[in-house]
Coordinates of C-alpha atoms in Angstrom, one line a residue:
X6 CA -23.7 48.8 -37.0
X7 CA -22.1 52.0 -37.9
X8 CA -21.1 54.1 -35.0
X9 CA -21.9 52.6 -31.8
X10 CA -22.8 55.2 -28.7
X11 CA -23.0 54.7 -24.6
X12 CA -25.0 57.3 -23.5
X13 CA -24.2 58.3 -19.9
X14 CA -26.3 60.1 -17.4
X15 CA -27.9 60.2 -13.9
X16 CA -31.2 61.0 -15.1
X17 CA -33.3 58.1 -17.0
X18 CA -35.4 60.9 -18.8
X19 CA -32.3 62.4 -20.3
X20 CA -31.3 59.2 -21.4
X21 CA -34.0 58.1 -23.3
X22 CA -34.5 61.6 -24.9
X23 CA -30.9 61.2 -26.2
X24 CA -31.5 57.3 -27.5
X25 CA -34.6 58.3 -29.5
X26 CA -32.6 60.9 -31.0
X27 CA -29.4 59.0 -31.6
X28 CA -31.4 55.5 -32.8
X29 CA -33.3 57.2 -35.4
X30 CA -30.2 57.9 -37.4
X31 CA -29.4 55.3 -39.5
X32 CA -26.0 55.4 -39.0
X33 CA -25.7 55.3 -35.1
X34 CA -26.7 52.2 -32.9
X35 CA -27.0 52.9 -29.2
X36 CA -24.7 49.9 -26.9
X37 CA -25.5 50.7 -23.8
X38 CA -26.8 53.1 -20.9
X39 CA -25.0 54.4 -17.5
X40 CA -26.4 56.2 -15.1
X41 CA -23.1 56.8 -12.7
X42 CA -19.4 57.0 -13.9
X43 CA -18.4 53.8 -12.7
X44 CA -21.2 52.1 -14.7
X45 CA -19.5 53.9 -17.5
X46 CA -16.4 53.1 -17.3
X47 CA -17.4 49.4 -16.8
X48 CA -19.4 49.2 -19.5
X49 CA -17.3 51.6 -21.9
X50 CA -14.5 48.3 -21.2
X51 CA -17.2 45.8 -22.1
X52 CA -18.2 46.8 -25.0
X53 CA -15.7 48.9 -26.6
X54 CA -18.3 52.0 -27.8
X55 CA -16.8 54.6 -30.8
X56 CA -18.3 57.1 -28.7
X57 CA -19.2 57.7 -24.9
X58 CA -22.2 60.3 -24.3
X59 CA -20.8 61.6 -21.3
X60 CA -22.7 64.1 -18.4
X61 CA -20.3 65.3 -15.7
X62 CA -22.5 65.6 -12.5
X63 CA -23.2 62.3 -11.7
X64 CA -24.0 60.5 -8.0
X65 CA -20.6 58.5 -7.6
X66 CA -18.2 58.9 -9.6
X67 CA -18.6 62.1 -12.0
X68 CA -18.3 61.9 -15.8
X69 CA -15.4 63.9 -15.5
X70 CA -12.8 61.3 -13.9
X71 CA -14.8 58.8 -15.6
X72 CA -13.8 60.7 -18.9
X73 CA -10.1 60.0 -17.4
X74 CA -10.3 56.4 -17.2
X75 CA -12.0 55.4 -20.6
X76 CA -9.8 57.6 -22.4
X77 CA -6.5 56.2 -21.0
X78 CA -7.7 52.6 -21.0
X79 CA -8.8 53.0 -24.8
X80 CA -7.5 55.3 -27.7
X81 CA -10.6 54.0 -29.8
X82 CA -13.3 55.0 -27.3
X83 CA -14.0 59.2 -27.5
X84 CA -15.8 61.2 -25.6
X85 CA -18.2 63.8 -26.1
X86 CA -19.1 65.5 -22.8
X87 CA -22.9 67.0 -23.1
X88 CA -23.8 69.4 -19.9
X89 CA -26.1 72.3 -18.7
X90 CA -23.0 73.4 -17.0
X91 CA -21.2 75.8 -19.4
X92 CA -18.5 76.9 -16.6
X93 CA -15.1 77.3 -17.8
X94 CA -13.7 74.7 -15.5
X95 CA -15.9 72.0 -16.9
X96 CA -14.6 72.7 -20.4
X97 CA -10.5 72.5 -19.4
X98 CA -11.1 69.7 -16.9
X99 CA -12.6 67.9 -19.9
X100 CA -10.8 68.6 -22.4
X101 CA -7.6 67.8 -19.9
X102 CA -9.3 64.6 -19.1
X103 CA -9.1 63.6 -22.8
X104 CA -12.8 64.3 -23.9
X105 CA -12.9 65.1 -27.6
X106 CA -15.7 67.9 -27.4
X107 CA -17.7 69.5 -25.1
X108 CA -21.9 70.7 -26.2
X109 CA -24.4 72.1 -23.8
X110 CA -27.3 70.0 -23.8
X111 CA -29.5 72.7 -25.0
X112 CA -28.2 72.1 -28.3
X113 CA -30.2 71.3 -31.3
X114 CA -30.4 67.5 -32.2
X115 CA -28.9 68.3 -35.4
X116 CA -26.1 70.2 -33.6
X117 CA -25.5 66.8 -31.3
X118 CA -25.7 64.3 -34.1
X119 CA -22.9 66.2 -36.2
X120 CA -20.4 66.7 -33.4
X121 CA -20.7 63.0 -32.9
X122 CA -20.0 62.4 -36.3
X123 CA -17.1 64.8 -36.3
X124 CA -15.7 63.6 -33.4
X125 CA -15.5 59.7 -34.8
X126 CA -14.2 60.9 -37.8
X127 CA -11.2 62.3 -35.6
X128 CA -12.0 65.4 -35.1
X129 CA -12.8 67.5 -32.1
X130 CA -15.7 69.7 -31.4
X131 CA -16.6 72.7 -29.1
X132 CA -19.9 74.4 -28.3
X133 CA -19.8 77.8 -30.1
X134 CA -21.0 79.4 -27.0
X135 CA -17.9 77.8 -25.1
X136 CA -14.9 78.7 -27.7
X137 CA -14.6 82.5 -27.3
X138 CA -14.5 82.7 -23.4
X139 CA -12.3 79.6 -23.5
X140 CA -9.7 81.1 -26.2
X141 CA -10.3 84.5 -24.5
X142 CA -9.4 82.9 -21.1
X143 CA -6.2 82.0 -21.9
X144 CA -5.3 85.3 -23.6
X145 CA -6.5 87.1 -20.0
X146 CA -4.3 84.2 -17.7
X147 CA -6.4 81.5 -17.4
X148 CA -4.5 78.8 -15.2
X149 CA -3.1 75.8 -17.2
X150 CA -1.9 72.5 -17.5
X151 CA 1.6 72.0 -15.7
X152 CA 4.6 73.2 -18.4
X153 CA 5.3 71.3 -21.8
X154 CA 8.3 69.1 -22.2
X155 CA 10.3 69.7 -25.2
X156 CA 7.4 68.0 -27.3
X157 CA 7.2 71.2 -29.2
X158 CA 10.8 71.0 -30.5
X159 CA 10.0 67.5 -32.2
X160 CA 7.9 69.1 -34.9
X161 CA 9.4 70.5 -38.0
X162 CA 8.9 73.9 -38.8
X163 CA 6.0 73.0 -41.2
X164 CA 4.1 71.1 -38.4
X165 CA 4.2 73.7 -36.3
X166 CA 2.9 76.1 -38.6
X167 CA 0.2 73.6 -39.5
X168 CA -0.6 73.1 -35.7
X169 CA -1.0 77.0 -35.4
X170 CA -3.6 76.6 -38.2
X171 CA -5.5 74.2 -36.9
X172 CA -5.5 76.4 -34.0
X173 CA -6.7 79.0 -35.4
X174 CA -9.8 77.1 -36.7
X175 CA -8.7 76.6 -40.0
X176 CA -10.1 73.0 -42.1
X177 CA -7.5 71.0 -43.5
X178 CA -9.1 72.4 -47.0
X179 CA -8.3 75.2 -45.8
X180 CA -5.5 75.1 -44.8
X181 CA -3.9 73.4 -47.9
X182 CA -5.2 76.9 -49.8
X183 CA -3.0 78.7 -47.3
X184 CA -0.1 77.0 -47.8
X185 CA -0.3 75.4 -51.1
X186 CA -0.6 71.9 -50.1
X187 CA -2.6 68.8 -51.6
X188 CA -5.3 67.8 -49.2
X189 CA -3.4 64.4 -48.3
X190 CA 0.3 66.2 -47.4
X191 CA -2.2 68.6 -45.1
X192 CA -3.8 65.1 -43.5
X193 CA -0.3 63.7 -42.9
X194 CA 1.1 66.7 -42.0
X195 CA -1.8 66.7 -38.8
X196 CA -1.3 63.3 -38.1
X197 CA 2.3 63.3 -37.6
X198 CA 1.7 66.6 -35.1
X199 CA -1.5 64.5 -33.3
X200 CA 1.1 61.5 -33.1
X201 CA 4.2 63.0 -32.6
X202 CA 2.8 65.0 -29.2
X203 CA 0.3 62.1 -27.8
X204 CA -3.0 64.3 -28.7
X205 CA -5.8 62.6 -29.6
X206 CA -7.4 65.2 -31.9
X207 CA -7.4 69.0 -33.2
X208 CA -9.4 70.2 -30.3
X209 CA -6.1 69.0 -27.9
X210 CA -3.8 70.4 -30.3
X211 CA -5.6 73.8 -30.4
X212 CA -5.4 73.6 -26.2
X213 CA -1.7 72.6 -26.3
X214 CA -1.5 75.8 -28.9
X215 CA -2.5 78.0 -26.3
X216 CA -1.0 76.6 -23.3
X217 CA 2.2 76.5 -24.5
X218 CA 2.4 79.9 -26.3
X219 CA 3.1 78.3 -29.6
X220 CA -0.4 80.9 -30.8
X221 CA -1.4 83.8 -28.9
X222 CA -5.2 85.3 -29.0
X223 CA -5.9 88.4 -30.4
X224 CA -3.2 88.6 -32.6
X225 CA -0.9 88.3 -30.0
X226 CA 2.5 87.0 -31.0
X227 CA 3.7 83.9 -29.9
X228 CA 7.2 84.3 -27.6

């Protein structure tokens, strides 16, 4: 079925513009439609999507505390919160609440169907429009999460320099041509930091980056 998608939002011509979309791609199969986060979460239980089309302003319960729930009930399930509200709070709530991406929903069909793709994959994804004033946030105080535990010290010296990396942006190609790595030590390397500090993807290691001072913006050193 290839990857199977609940699309979630409060208004029923939003929906079906984004099951056309999403059904004429060979690889995707739409499950299921919510209109409210409670349906959502429900259904996300049922039936066990790869991938939850989530809006956050919703009647009810909003998509970001339903975000919250699906993500801590299942590691399978991610998220991929789509918006017209491009506020900086949206994006850390969501990414906080363990949504793998966040796009406005003015982007290009082609823009939507490849961040759901990368996201499956394992990845995380960011509208382009929403990565410089988040990164530039932090560098100018933003508030963050409360402090990290020790997690930090449980890497090893090379996974912390890979996690600044993949901070930075860098691909895994890429960053095996930095360090002079085979593509699968670089793959390993990621997992053991996504495992090793509960994170369910690079966008949530790139967050943790910043928050806990581990990469600074701007060329910032780290302390």
């Amino acid at each position: 079925m290839g990857i199977r998608v609940l699309v979630v939002d409060d208004q029923a011509i939003v929906r079906a513009g984004f099951v056309a979309i999403l059904t004429a791609e060979a690889d995707m199969t739409v499950v299921g439609e919510a209109a409210d986060g409670d349906a959502a979460v429900a259904m996300a239980a049922d039936l066990s999507p790869d991938l939850v089309l989530m809006d956050i302003r919703m009647p009810g319960m909003d998509g970001l505390t339903a975000t919250r729930l699906i993500t801590r009930h299942s590691s399978r399930t991610k998220v991929l919160v789509l918006t017209t509200f491009d506020l900086d709070a949206y994006v850390y709530e969501a990414l906080r609440a363990g949504s793998s991406g966040f796009l406005l929903k003015d982007s290009e069909p082609e823009a939507l169907l490849t961040a759901i793709r990368v996201v499956v994959s394992g990845d995380g994804v960011l509208a382009p429009a929403v990565t410089g004033r988040l990164i530039a946030a932090f560098a100018h105080g933003a508030p963050v999460a409360p402090e990290i535990s020790g997690a930090l010290n449980s890497l090893t010296h090379r996974e912390r320099e890979i996690m600044t990396l993949v901070a930075t942006g860098l691909s895994n190609t890429e960053i095996g041509e930095r360090l002079g790595l085979a593509m699968g030590t670089v793959k390993a390397h990621v997992s053991a930091v996504l495992n090793k500090l509960g994170l369910r993807d690079r966008v949530q290691a790139t967050i943790l980056a910043y928050e806990s001072g581990l990469i600074r913006p701007l060329g910032m050193s780290a302390p």
